[in-house]
Coordinates of C-alpha atoms in Angstrom, one line a residue:
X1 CA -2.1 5.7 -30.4
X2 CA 1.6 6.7 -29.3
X3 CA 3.9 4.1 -29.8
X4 CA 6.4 6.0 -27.5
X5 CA 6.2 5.5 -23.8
X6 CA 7.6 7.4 -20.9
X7 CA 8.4 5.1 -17.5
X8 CA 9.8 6.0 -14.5
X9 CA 13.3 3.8 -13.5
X10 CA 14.7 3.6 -10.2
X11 CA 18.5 3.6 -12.1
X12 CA 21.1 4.3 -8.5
X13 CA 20.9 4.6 -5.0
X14 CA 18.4 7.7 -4.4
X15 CA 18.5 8.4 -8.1
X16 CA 15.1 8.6 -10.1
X17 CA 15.0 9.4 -14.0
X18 CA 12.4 9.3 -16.6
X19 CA 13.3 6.8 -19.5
X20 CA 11.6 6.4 -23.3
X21 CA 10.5 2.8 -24.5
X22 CA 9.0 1.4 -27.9
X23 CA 5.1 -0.3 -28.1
X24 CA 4.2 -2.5 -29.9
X25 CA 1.0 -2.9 -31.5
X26 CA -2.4 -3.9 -29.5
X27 CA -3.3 -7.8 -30.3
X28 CA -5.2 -10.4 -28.7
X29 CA -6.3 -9.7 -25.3
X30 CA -4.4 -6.6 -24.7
X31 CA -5.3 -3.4 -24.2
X32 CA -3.9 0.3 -24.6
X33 CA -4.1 2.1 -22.0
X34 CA -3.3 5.9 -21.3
X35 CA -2.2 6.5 -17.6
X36 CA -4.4 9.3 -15.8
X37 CA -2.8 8.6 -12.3
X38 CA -0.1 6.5 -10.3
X39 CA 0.9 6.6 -6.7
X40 CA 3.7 6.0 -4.9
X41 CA 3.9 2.7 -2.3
X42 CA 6.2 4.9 0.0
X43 CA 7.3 1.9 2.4
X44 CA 8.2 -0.3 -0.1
X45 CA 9.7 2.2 -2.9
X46 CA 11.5 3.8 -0.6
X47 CA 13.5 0.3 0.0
X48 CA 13.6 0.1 -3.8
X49 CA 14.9 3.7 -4.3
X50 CA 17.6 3.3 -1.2
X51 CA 18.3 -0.4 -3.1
X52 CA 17.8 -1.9 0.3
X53 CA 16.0 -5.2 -1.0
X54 CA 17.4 -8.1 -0.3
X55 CA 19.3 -10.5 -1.9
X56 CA 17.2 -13.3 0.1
X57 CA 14.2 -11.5 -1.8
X58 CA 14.5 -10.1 -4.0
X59 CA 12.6 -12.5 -6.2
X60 CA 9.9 -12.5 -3.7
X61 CA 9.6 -8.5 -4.7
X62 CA 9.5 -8.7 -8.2
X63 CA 6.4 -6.5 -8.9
X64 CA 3.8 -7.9 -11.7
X65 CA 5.2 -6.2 -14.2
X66 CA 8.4 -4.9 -13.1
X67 CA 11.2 -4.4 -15.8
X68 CA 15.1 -5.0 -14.7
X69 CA 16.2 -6.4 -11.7
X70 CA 17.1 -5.6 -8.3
X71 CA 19.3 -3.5 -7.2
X72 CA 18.9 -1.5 -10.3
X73 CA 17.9 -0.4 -12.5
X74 CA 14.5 -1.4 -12.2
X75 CA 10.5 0.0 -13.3
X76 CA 9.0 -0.5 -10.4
X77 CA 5.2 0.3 -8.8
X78 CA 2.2 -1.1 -8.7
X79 CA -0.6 1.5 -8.6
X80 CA -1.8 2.6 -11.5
X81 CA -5.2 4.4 -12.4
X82 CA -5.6 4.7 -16.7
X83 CA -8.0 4.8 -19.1
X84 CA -8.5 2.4 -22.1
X85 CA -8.0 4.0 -25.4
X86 CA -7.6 0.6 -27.9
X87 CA -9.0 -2.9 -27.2
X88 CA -10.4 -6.0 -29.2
X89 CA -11.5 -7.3 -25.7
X90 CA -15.1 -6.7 -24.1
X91 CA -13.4 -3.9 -22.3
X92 CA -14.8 -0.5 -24.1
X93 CA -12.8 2.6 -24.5
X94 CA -13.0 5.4 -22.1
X95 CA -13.3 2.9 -19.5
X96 CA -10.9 4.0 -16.3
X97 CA -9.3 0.8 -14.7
X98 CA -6.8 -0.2 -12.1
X99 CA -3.7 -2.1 -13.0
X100 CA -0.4 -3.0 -10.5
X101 CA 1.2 -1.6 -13.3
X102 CA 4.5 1.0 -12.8
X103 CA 4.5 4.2 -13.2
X104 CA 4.4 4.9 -17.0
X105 CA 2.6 7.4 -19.3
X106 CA 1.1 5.0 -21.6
X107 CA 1.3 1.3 -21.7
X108 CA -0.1 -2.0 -23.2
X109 CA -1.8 -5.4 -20.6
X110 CA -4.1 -8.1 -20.9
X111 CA -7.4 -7.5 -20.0
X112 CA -7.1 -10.1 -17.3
X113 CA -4.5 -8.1 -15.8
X114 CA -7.2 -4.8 -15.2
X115 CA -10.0 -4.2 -12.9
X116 CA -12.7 -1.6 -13.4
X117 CA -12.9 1.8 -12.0
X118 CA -16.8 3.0 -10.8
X119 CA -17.7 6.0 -12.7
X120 CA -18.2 8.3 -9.0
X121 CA -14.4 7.0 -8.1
X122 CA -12.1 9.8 -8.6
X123 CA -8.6 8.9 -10.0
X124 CA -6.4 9.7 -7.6
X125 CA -8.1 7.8 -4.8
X126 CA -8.7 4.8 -6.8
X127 CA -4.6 4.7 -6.5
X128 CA -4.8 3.8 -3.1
X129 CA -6.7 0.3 -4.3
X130 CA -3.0 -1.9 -3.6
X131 CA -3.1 -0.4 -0.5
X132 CA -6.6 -1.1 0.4
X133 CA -6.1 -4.4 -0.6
X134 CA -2.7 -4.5 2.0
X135 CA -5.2 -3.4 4.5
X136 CA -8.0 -5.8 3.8
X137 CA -5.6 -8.8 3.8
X138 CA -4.4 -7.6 7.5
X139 CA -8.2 -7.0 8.9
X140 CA -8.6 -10.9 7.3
X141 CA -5.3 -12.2 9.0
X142 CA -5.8 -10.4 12.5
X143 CA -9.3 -11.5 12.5
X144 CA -10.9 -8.8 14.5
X145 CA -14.6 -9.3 15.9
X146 CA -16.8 -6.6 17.3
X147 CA -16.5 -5.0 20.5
X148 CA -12.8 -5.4 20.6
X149 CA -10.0 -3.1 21.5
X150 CA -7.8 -2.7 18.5
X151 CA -4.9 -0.5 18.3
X152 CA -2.8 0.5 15.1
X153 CA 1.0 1.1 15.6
X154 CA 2.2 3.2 12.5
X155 CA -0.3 5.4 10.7
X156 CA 1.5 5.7 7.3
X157 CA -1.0 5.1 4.0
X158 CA -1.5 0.9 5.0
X159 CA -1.7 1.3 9.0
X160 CA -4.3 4.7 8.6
X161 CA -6.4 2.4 6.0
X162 CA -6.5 -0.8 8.8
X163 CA -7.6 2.2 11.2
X164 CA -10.2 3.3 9.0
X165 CA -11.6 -0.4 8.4
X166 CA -11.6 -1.5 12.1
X167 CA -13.5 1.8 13.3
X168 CA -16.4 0.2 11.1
X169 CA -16.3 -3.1 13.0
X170 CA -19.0 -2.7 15.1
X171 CA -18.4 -1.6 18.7
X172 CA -14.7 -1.4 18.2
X173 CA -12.5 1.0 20.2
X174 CA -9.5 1.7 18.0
X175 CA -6.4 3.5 18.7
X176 CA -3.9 4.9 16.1
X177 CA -0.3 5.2 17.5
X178 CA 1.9 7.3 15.8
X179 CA 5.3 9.0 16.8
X180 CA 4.3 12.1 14.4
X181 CA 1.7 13.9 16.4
X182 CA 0.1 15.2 12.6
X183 CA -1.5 11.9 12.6
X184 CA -4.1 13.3 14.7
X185 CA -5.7 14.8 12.2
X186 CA -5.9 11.4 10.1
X187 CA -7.3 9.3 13.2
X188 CA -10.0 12.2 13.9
X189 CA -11.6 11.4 10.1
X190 CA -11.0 8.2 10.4
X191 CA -13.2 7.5 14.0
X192 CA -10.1 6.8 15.8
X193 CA -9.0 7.9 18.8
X194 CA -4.6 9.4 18.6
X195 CA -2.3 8.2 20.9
X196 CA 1.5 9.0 21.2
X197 CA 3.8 5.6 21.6
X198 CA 4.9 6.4 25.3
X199 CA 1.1 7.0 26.7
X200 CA -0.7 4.3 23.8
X201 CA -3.2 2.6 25.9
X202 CA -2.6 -1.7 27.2
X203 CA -4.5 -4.6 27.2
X204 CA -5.3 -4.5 23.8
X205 CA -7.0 -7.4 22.3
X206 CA -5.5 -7.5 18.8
X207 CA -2.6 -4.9 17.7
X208 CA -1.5 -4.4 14.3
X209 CA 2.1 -3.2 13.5
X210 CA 2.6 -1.0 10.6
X211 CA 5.6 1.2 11.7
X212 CA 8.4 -1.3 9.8
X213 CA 10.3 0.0 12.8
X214 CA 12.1 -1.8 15.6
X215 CA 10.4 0.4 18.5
X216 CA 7.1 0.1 16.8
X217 CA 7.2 -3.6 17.1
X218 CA 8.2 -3.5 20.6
X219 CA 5.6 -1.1 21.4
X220 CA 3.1 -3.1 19.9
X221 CA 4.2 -6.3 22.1
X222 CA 4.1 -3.7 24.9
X223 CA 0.4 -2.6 25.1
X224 CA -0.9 -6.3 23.8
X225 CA -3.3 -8.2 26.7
X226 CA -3.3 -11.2 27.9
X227 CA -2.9 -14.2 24.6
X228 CA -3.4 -11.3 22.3
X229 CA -2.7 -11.1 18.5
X230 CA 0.1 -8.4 17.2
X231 CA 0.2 -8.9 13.6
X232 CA 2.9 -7.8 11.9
X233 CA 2.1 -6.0 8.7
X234 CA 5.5 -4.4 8.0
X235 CA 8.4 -5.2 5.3
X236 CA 11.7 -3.9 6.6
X237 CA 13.7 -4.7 3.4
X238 CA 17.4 -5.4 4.7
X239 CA 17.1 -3.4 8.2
X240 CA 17.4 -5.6 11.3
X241 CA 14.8 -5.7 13.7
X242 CA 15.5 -6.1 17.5
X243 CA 12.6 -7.6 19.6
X244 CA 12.1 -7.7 23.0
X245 CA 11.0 -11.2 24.4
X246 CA 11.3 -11.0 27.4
X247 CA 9.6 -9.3 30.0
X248 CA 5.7 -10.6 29.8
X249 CA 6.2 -11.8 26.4
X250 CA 6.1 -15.3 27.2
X251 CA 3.9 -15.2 30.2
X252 CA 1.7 -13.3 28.6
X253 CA 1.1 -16.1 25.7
X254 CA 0.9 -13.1 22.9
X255 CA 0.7 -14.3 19.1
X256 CA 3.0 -12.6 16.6
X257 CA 1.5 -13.0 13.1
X258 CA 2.7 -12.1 9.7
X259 CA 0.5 -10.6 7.5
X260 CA 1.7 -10.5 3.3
X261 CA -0.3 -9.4 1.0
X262 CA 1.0 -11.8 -2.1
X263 CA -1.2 -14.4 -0.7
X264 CA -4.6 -14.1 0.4
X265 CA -5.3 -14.7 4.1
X266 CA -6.0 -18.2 4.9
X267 CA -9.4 -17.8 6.4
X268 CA -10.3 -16.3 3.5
X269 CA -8.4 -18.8 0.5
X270 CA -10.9 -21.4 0.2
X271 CA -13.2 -19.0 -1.5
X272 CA -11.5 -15.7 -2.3
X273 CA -8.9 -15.4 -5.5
X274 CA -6.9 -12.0 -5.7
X275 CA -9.5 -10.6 -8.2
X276 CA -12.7 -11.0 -5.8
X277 CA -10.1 -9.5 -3.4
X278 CA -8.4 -6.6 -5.2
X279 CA -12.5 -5.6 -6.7
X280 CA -13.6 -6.1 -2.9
X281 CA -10.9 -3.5 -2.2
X282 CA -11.9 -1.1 -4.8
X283 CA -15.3 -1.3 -3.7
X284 CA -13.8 0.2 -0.4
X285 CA -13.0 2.9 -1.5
X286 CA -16.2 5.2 -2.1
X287 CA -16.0 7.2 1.2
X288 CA -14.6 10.9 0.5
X289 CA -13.0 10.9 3.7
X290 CA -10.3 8.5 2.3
X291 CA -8.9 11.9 0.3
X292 CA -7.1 12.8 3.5
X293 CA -4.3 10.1 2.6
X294 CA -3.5 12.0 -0.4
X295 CA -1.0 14.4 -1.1
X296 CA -1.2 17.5 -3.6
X297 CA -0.5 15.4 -6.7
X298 CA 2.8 15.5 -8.6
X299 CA 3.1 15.7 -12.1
X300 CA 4.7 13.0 -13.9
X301 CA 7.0 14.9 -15.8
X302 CA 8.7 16.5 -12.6
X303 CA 8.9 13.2 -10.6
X304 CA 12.5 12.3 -10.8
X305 CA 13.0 15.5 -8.6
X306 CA 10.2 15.6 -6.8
X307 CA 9.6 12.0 -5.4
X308 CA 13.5 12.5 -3.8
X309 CA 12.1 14.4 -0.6
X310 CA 8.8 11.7 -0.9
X311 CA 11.0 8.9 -0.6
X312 CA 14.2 9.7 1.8
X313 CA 11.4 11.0 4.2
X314 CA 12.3 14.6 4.2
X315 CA 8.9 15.4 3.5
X316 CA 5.6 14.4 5.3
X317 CA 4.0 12.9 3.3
X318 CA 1.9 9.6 3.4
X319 CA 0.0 8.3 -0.3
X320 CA 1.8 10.1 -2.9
X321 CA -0.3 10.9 -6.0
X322 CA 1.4 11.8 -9.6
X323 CA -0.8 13.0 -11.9
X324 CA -0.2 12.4 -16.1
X325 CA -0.8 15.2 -19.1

């Protein structure tokens, strides 16, 4: 085994560079691992790579296994697809697994800290397994039954995934509402039905905000029915967010609801842990069609350049995919 690392470090404002670390040696329950794939959590890196967390939480944001502290510089991610090369734990080598670990070319964790991969699950969509999770918390906190009208405002990587899980609800109608008229092509693989902000359908039963963005929210109050749910699923880092109470707002009796993925839902805390919940999420992730999310892959060594248009938004680009040699 290497006991030279490579890791990528948010280290400025908009800057991005590769840095070199020391292992040490594999004992007790932890494991070796060699990274096959990592993806980028483009809403909330892009905060990190801006430096736009904060103060008020930026202990809340402290990744699993983050290294440094906020602003900068700081190892930061938490998707991360690798394979086990050493372990004195039941674990067996070869074995792919999922971590929440950053973006790093080889690394050392407790088994206790890794979740399997199934053998059929390629790599780079077993990245989006955070995600999936993100999206499986929201269905849980918006509580959505069959036969309802559902409609998803923002159809980035987590908002495109809630889409995808509330077409499979039995006799939902479920609209995806996006300013970029690209995400057509998502909601048509996904079951959906495409709508533009200024013509998304009302009377909604339950709407889920995923836009992080001050007109998103406002549309999403907009189109709810009467004593509907809006859940709101975003994180806008240190960005104000105006709402628009009046109007029906209040005579309407809508619920606003925040959704956070650091706990589990409470309907679902009595029983669940974040294990059962993260493997439930993995287990989500067998359907092909979920490879429309995923961008051409990036290779590792190239990131600090590449990830620059990713993350200021210059490029379209929703689950960002770097690959390792």
């Amino acid at each position: 085994m290497s006991d030279i690392a490579r890791a990528l470090w948010y280290t400025a404002p908009q800057t991005i560079e590769i840095r070199e670390e020391k292992l040490s040696k594999p004992s007790g329950n932890r494991v070796y691992l060699k990274t096959h794939a990592s993806a980028i959590s483009r809403g909330t890196e892009a905060i990190v790579f801006r430096g736009d967390v904060p103060v008020s939480e930026r202990e809340r944001m402290i990744a699993p296994f983050q290294e440094g502290t906020f602003p900068f510089p700081v190892k930061y991610g938490y998707a991360n697809v690798s394979e086990v090369i050493e372990t004195k734990d039941d674990l067996k080598a070869g074995q792919r697994v999922f971590s929440l670990f950053p973006h790093q070319s080889n690394f050392l964790l407790s088994a206790d800290a890794l979740y399997l991969i199934p053998s059929d699950l390629p790599s780079t969509r077993a990245t989006l397994a955070a995600n999936m999770e993100t999206a499986l918390n929201i269905m849980w906190d918006a509580a959505i039954l069959p036969c309802s009208n559902v409609a998803v405002v923002g159809a980035g990587t987590v908002g495109s995934l809630v889409g995808y899980l509330c077409a499979r609800i039995a006799g939902a109608h479920v609209t995806m509402i996006d300013v970029n008229p690209k995400r057509q092509d998502i909601a048509d693989e996904f079951s959906c039905t495409f709508s533009l902000p200024e013509v998304a359908p009302e009377n909604q039963d339950v709407v889920v905000h995923c836009s992080a963005s001050e007109s998103g929210l406002n549309t999403a109050i907009r189109i709810a029915g009467r004593e509907a749910r809006i859940v709101e699923a975003s994180w806008y880092g240190s960005r104000p967010s105006g709402l628009v109470l009046g109007g029906s707002f209040h005579s309407q009796r809508l619920s606003l609801i925040s959704s956070q993925v650091g706990q589990v839902a409470p309907i679902m805390r009595p029983r669940w842990t974040h294990r059962r919940r993260m493997e439930a999420a993995i287990s989500l992730l067998k359907d092909e069609v979920l490879d429309t999310l995923l961008a051409p892959p990036i290779e590792f060594e190239k990131a600090p350049k590449d990830l620059k248009d990713v993350l200021s938004g210059k490029k379209d680009t929703l689950c960002q995919p770097i690959v390792y040699s």
